[in-house]
mmCIF file of C-alpha atoms and ligand atoms in Angstrom:
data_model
loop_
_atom_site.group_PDB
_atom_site.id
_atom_site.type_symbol
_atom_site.label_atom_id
_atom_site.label_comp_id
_atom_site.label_asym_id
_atom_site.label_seq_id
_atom_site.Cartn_x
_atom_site.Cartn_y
_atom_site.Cartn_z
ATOM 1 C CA UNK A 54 112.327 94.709 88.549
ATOM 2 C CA UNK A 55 110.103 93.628 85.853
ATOM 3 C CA UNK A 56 106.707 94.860 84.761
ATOM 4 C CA UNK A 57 104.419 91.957 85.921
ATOM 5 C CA UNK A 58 102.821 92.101 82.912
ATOM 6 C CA UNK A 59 102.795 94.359 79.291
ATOM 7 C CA UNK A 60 99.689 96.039 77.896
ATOM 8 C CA UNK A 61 101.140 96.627 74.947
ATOM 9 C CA UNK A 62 103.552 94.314 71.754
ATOM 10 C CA UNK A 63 104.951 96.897 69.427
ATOM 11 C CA UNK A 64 106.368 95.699 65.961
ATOM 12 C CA UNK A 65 107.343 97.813 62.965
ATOM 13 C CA UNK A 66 104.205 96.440 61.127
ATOM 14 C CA UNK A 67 101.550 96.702 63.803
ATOM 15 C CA UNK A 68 101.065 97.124 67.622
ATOM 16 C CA UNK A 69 98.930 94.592 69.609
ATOM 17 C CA UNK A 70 97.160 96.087 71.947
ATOM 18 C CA UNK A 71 95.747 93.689 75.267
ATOM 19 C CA UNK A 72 92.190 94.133 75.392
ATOM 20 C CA UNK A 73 92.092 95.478 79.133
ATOM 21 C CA UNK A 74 88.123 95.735 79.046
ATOM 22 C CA UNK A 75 88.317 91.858 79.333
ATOM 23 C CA UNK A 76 90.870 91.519 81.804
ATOM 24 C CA UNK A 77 90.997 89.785 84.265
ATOM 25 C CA UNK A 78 89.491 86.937 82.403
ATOM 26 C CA UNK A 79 90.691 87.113 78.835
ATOM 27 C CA UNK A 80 93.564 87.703 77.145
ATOM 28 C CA UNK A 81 92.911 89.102 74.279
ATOM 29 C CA UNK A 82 94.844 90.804 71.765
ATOM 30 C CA UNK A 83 93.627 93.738 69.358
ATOM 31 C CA UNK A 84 95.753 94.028 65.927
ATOM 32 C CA UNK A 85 96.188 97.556 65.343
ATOM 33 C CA UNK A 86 97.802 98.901 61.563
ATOM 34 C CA UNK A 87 96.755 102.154 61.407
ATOM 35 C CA UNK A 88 96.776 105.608 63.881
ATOM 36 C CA UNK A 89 92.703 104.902 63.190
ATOM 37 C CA UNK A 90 93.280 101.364 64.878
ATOM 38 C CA UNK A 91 95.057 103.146 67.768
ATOM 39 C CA UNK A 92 92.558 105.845 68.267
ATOM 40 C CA UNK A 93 89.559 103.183 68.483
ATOM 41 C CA UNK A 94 91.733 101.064 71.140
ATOM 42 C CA UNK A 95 92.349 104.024 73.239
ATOM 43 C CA UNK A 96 89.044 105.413 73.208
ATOM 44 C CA UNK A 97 87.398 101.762 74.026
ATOM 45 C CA UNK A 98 90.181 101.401 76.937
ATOM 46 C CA UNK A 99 91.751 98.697 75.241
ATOM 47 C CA UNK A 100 94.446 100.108 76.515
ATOM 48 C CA UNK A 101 94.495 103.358 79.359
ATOM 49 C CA UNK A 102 96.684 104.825 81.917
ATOM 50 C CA UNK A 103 98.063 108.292 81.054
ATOM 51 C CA UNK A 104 101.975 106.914 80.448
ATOM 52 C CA UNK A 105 100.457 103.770 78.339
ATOM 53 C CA UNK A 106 98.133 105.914 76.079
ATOM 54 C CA UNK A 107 101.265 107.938 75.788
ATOM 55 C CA UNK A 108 103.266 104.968 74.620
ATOM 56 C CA UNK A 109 100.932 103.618 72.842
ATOM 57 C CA UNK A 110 99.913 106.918 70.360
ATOM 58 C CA UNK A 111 103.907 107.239 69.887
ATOM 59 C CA UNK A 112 103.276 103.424 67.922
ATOM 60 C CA UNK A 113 100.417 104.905 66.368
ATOM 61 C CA UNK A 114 101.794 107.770 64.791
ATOM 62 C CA UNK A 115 104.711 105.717 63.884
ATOM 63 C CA UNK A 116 102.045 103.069 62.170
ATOM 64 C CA UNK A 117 100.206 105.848 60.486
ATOM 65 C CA UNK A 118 103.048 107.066 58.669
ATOM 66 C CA UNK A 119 104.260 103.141 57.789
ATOM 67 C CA UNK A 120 101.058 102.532 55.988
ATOM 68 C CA UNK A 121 100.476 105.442 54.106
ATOM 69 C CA UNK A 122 104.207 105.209 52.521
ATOM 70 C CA UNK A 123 104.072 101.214 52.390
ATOM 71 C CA UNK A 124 100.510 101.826 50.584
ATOM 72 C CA UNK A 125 101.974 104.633 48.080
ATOM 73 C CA UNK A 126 100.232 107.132 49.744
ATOM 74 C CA UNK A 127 101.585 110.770 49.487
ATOM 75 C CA UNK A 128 103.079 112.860 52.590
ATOM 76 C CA UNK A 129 102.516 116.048 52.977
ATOM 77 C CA UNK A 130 103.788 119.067 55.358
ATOM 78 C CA UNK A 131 100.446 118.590 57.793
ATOM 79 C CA UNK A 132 100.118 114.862 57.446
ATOM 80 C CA UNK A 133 102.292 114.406 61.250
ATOM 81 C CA UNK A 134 99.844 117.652 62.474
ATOM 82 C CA UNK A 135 97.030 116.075 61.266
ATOM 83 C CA UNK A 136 98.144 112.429 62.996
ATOM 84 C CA UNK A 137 98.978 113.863 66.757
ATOM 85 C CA UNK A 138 95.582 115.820 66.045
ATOM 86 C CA UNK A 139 93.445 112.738 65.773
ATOM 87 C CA UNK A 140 95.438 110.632 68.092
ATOM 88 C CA UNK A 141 95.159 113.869 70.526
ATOM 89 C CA UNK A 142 91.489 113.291 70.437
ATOM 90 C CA UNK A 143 91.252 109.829 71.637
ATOM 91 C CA UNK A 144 91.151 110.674 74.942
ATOM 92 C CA UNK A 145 91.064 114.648 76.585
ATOM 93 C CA UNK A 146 92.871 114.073 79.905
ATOM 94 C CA UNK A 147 96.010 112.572 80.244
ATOM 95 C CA UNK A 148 98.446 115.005 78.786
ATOM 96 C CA UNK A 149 100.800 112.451 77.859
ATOM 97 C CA UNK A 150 99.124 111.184 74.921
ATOM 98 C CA UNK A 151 100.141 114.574 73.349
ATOM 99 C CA UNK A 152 102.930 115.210 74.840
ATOM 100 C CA UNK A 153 104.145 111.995 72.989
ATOM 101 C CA UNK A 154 102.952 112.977 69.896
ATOM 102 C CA UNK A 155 104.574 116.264 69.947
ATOM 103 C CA UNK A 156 107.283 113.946 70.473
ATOM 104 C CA UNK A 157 106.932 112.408 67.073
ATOM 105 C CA UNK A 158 106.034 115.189 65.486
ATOM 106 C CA UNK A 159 108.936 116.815 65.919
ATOM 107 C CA UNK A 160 111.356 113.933 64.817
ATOM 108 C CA UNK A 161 109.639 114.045 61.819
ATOM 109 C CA UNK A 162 109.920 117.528 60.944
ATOM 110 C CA UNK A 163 113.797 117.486 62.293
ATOM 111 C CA UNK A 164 114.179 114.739 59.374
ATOM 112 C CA UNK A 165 113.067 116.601 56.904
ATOM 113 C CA UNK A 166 114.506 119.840 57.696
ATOM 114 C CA UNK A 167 117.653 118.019 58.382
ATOM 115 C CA UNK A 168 117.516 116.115 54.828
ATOM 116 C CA UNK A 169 116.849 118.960 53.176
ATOM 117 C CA UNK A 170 113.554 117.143 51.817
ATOM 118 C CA UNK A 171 109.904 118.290 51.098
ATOM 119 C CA UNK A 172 107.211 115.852 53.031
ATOM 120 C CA UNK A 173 105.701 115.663 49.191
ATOM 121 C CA UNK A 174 108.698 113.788 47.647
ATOM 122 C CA UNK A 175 109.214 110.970 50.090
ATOM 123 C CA UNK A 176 107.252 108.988 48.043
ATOM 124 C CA UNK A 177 109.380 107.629 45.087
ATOM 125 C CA UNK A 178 112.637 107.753 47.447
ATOM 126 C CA UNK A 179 112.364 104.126 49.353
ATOM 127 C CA UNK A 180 115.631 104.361 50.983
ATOM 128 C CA UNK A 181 114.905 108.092 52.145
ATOM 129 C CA UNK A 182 111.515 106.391 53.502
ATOM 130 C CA UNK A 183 113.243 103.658 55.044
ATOM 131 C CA UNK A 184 115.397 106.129 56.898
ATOM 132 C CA UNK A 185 112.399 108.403 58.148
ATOM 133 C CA UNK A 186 110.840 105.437 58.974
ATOM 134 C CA UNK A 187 113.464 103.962 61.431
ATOM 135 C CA UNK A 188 113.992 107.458 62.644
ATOM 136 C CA UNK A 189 110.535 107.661 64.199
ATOM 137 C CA UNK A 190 110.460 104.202 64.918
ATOM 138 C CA UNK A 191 113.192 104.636 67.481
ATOM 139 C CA UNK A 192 111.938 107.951 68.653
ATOM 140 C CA UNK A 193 108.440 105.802 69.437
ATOM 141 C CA UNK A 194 110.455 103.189 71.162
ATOM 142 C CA UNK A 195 112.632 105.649 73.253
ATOM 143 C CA UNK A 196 109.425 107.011 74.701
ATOM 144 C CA UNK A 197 108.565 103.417 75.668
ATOM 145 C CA UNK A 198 111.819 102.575 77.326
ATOM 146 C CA UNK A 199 112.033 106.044 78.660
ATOM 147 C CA UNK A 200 108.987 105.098 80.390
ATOM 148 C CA UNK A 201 109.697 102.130 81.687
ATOM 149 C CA UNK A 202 113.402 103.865 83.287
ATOM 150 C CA UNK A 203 111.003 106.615 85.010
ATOM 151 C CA UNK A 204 109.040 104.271 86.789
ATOM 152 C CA UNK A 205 111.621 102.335 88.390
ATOM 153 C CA UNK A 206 113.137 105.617 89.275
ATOM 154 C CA UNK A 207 109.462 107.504 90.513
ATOM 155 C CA UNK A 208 109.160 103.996 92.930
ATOM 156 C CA UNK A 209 112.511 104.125 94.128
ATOM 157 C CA UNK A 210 112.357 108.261 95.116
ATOM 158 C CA UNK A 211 108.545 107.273 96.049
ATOM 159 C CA UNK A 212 109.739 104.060 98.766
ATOM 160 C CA UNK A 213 112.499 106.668 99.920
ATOM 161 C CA UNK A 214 110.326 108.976 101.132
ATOM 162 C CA UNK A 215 107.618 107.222 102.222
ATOM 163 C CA UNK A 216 110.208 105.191 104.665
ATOM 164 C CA UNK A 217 111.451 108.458 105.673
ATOM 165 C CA UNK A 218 108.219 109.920 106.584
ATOM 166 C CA UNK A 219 105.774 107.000 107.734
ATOM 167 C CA UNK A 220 107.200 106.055 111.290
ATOM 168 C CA UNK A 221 106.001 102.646 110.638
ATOM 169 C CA UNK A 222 107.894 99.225 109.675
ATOM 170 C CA UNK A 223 105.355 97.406 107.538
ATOM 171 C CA UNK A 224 102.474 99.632 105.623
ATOM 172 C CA UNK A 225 98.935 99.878 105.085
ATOM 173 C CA UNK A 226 98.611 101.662 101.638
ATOM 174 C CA UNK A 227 95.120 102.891 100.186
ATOM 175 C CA UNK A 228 95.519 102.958 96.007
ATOM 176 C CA UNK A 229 92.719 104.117 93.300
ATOM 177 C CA UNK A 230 92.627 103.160 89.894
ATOM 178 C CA UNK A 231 95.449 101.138 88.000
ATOM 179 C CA UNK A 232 98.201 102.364 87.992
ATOM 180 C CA UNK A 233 100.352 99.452 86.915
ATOM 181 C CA UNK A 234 102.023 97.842 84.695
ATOM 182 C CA UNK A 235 99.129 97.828 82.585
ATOM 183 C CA UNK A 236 98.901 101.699 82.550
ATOM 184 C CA UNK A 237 102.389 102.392 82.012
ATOM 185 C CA UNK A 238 105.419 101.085 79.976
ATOM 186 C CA UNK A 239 107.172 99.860 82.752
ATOM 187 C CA UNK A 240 106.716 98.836 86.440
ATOM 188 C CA UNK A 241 103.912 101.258 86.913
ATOM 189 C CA UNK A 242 103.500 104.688 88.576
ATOM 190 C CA UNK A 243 101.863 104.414 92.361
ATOM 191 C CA UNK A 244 101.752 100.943 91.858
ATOM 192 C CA UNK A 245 105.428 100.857 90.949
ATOM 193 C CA UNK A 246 106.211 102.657 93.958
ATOM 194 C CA UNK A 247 104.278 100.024 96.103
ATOM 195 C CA UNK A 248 105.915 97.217 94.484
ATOM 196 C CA UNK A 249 109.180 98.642 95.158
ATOM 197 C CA UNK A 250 107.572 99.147 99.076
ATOM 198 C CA UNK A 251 107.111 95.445 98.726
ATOM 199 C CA UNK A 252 110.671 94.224 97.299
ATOM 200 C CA UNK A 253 111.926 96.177 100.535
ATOM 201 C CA UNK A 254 109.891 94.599 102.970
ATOM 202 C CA UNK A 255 107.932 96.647 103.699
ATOM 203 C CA UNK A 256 104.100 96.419 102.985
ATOM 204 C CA UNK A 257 101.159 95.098 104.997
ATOM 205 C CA UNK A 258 98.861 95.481 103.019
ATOM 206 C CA UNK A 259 97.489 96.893 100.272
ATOM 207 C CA UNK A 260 94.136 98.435 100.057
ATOM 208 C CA UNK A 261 92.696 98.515 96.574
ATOM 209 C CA UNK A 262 89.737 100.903 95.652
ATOM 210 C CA UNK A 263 87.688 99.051 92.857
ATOM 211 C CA UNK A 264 87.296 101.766 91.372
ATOM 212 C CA UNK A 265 83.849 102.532 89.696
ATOM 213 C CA UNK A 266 82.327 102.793 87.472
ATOM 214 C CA UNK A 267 85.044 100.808 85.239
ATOM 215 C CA UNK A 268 86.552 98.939 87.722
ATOM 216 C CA UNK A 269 90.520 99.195 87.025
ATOM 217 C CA UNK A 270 90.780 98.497 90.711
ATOM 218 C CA UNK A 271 88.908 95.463 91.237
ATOM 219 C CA UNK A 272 89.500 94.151 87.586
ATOM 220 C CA UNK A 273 93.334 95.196 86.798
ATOM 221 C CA UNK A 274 95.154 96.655 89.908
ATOM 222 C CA UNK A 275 93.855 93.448 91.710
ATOM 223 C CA UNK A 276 95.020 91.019 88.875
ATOM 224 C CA UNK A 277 98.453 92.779 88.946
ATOM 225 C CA UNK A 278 98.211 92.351 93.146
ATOM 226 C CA UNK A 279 98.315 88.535 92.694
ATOM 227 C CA UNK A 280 100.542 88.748 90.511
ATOM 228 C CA UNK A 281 102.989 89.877 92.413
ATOM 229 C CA UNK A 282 102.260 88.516 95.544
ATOM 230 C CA UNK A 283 101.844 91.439 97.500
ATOM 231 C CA UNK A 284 98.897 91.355 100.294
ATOM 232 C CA UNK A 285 95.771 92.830 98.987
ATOM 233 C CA UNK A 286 92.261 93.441 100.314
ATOM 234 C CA UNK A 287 90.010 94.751 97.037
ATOM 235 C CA UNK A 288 87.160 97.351 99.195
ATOM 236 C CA UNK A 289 84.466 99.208 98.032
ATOM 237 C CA UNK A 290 85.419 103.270 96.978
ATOM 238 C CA UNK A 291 83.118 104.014 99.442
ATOM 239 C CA UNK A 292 84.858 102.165 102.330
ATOM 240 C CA UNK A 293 87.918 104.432 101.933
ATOM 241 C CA UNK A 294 86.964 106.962 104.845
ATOM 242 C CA UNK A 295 85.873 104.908 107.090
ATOM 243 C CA UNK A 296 89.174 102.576 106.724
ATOM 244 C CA UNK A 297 90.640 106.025 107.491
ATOM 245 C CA UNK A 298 88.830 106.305 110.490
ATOM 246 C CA UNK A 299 89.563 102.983 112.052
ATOM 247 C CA UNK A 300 93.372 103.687 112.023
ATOM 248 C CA UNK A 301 93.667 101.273 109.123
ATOM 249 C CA UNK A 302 95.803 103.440 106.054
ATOM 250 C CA UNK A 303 99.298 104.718 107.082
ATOM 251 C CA UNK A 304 99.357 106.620 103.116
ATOM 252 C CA UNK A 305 97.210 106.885 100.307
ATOM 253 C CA UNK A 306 99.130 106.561 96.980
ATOM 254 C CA UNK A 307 97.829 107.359 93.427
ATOM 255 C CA UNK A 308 98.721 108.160 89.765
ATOM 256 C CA UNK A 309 97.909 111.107 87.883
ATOM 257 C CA UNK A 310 96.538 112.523 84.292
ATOM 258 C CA UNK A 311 97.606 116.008 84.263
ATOM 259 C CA UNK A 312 99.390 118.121 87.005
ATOM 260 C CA UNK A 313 99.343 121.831 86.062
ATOM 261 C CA UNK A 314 102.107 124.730 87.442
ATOM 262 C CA UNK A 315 100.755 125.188 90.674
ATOM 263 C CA UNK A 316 100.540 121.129 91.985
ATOM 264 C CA UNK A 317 96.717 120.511 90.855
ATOM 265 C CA UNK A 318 96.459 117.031 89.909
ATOM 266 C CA UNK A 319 93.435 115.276 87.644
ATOM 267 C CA UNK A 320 93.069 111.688 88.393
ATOM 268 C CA UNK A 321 90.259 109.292 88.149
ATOM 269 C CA UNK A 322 87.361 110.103 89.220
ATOM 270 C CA UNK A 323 87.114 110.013 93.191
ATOM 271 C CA UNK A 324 90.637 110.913 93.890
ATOM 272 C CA UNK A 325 89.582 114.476 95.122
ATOM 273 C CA UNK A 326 87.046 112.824 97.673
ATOM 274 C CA UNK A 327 90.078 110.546 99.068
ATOM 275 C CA UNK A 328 92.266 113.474 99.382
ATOM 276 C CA UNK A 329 89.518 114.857 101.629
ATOM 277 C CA UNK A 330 88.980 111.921 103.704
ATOM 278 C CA UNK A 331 92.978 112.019 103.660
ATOM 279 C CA UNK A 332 93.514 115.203 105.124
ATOM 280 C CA UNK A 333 90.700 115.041 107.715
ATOM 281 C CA UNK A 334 92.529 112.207 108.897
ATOM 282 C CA UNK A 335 95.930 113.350 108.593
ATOM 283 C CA UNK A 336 97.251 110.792 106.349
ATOM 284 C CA UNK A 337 99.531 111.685 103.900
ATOM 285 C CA UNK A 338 98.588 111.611 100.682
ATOM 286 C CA UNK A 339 100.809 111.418 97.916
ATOM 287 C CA UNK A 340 100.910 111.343 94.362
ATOM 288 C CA UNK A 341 103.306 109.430 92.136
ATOM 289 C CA UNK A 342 103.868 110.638 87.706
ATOM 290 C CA UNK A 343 106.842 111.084 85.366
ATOM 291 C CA UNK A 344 107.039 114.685 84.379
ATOM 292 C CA UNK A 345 105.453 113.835 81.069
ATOM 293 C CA UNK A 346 102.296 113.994 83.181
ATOM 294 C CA UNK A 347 102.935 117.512 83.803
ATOM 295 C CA UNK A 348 101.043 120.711 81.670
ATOM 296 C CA UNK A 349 103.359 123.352 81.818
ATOM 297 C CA UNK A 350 100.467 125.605 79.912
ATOM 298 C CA UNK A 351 97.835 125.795 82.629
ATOM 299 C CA UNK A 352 98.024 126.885 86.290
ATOM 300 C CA UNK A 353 94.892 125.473 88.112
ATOM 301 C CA UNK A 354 92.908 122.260 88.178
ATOM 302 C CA UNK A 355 89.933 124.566 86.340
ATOM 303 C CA UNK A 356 91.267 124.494 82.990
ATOM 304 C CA UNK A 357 91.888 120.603 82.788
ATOM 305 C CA UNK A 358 89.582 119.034 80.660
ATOM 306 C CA UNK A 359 87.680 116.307 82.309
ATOM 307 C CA UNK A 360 86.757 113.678 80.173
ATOM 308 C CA UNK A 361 82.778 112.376 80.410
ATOM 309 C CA UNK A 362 82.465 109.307 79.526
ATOM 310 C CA UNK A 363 78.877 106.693 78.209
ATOM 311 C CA UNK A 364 76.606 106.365 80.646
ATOM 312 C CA UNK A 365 76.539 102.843 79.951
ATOM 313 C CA UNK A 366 79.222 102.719 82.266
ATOM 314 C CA UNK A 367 77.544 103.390 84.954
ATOM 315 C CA UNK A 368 74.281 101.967 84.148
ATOM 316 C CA UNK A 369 75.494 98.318 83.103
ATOM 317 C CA UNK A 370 77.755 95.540 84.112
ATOM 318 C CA UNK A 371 79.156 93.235 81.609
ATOM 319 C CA UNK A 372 76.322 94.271 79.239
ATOM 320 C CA UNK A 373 73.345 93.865 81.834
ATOM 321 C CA UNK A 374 71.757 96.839 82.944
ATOM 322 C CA UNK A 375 71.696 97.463 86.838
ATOM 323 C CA UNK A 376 70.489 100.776 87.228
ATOM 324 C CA UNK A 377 66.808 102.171 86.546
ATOM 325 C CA UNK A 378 65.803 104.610 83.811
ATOM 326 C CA UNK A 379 67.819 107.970 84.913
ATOM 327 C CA UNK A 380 69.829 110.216 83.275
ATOM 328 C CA UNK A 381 73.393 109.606 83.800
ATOM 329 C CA UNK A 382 76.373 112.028 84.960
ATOM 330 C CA UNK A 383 79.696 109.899 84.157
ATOM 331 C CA UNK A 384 82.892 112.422 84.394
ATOM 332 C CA UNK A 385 85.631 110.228 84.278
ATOM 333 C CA UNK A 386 88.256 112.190 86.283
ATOM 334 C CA UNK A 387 88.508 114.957 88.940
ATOM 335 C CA UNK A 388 91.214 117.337 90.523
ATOM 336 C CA UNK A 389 92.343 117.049 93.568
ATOM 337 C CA UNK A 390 93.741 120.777 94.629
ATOM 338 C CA UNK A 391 97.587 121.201 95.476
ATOM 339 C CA UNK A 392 96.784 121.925 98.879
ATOM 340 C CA UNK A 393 95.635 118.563 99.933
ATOM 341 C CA UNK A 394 98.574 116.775 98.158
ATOM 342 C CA UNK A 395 101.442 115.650 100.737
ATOM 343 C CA UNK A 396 103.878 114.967 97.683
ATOM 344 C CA UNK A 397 103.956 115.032 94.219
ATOM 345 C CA UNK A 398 106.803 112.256 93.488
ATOM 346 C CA UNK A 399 108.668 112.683 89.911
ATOM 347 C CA UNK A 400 111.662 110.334 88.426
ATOM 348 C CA UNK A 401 113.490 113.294 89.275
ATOM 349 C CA UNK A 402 112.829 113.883 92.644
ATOM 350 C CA UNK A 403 109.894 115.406 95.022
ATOM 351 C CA UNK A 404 107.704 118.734 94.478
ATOM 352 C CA UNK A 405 105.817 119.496 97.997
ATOM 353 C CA UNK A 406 102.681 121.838 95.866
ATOM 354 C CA UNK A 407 102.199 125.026 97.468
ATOM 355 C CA UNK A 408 100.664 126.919 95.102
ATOM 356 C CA UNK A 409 103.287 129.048 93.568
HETATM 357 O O1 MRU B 787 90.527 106.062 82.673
HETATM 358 P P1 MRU B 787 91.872 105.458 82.911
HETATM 359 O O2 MRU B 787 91.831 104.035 83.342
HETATM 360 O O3 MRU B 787 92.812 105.696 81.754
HETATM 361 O O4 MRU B 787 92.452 106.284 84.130
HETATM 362 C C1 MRU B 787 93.725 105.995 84.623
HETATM 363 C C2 MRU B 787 94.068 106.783 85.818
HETATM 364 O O5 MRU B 787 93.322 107.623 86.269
HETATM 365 C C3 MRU B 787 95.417 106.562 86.413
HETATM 366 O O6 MRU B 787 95.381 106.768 87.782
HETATM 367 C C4 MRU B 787 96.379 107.552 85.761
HETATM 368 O O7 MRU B 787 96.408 107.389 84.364
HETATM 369 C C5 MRU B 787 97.755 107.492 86.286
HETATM 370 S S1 MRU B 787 98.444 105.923 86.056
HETATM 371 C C6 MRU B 787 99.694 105.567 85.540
#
């Protein structure tokens, strides 16, 4: 299974990065050189989804470090601190943008601890350079391809257990967000895991949340619906209980941002309230991420922070404004508690939350 379609074209010179705020109806690339190029694209939402920020800051740091050797620039010991610490600051909640760039800052210090070689005189060696070079080249493009092998695996463990569970032949599956192919460097997260659902026969349909106030849902998760050819109705977020209510959603099925110890997952923003509307209803409700997703550092949902966003989001649509003069609250995620999580689904298998 193939992702249906790639946010991202990584080269050893640049990344190009597909402009997702114009999606569905452009495609349009943005050149990025530098980790400053990156930042800009992931704090615009060029490019989002926890995994594909991840990804895509792995390039970045890679890119940073290209130019400032290729440009005679000098290296020193903070230089790959000081890159994950600007990338880091893109965006605060999905974990796996620094999680990747620990990634890569590590490979870089195992170089030069392993060459024996001070940051400081990499820059008249070219063939040392070279070699650091392809060293965190690969390490950026192992985190891709990792990616793309956990997401086949979370929507294979995800289908398993869903068709275990849901007494049901054909599905009705509520989704938030995008959590696709466009948010991940492979198949996607829930979205992989319904698209697996789908190659086995086994979906109705497909309920997509659009998603305000950016609209992943109605913009990208529906363009990747199509795409595939997998039944799809696009509703309203605020049509999700009462679908609930009318026997219409056999599982609700979303991504994640950060999961801490005890199973308390952020995810965008309106997650919690369909968790709610989830239990009250007895639906299970489960949650799909790779375990790069998780924050080993923090035990509750409190100390997550939750990214606010322009107001401009919410005021205006495609640059017009639709709301009146009002000040604006715009958090862009929430966190839905471990207790009203069914399952959390990993590549490596399935963590039922219970607080511990
Ligand atoms: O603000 P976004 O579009 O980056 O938010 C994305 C989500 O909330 C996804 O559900 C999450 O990253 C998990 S997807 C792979």
């Amino acid at each position: 299974m193939k992702p249906s379609v790639i946010p991202f074209k990584p080269s050893r010179k640049k990344i190009d990065i597909l402009d997702q705020t114009r999606l569905p109806g452009k495609t349009h690339w943005v050149e990025c050189k530098t980790a400053r190029d990156v930042s800009r694209s992931i704090t615009k939402m060029h490019v989002r989804g926890a995994p594909a920020i991840g990804v895509t800051a792995a390039y970045g740091f890679y890119l940073e470090i290209y130019s400032l050797l290729k440009n005679g620039k000098k290296i020193t010991k903070s230089t790959g601190k000081d890159t994950k610490q600007f990338l880091d600051s893109s965006r605060p909640t999905a974990v796996n943008l620094s999680w990747a760039t620990s990634r890569m800052v590590h490979e870089m210090e195992t170089f030069f601890s392993e060459n024996s070689i001070m940051p400081e005189n990499l820059t008249d060696n070219k063939k040392i350079q070279n070699q650091l070079l392809t060293q965190i080249w690969k390490a950026a493009e192992e985190i891709h391809l990792d990616d793309a092998a956990r997401c086949l695996a979370m929507g294979s463990n995800t289908a398993d257990l869903i068709m275990k569970n849901v007494p049901k032949e054909k599905l009705n599956i509520l989704t938030h967000c995008n959590t696709g192919s466009l948010a991940t460097g492979g198949i996607g997260t829930a979205l992989g895991a319904i698209r697996v659902l789908h190659e086995r026969n086994r979906i109705n349909r497909v309920y997509a949340d659009e998603t305000r106030p950016f609209n992943q849902g109605a913009r990208l998760t529906a363009y990747e619906l199509i795409k595939e050819k997998i039944p799809a109705t696009l509703v309203v977020d605020s049509m999700a209980a009462y679908l609930m209510q009318k026997g219409m959603i056999d599982a609700v099925i979303v991504g994640s941002d950060r999961i801490t110890r005890r199973g308390d997952v952020a995810n965008k923003i309106g997650t919690y309230m369909l968790s709610v509307a989830a239990k009250a209803h007895s639906i299970p409700f489960y949650v799909v991420a790779p375990l790069s997703t998780y924050d080993d550092s923090i035990e509750t949902g409190k100390e997550i922070p939750i990214e606010k966003r322009d107001e401009k989001e919410v005021t205006h649509i495609g640059g017009k404004q639709i709301a009146a003069e009002i000040p604006v609250l715009n958090y862009s995620f929430d966190v839905t508690p471990y207790e009203n999580i069914t399952s959390i689904v990993t590549e490596k298998g399935i963590f039922e939350p219970s607080g511990s």
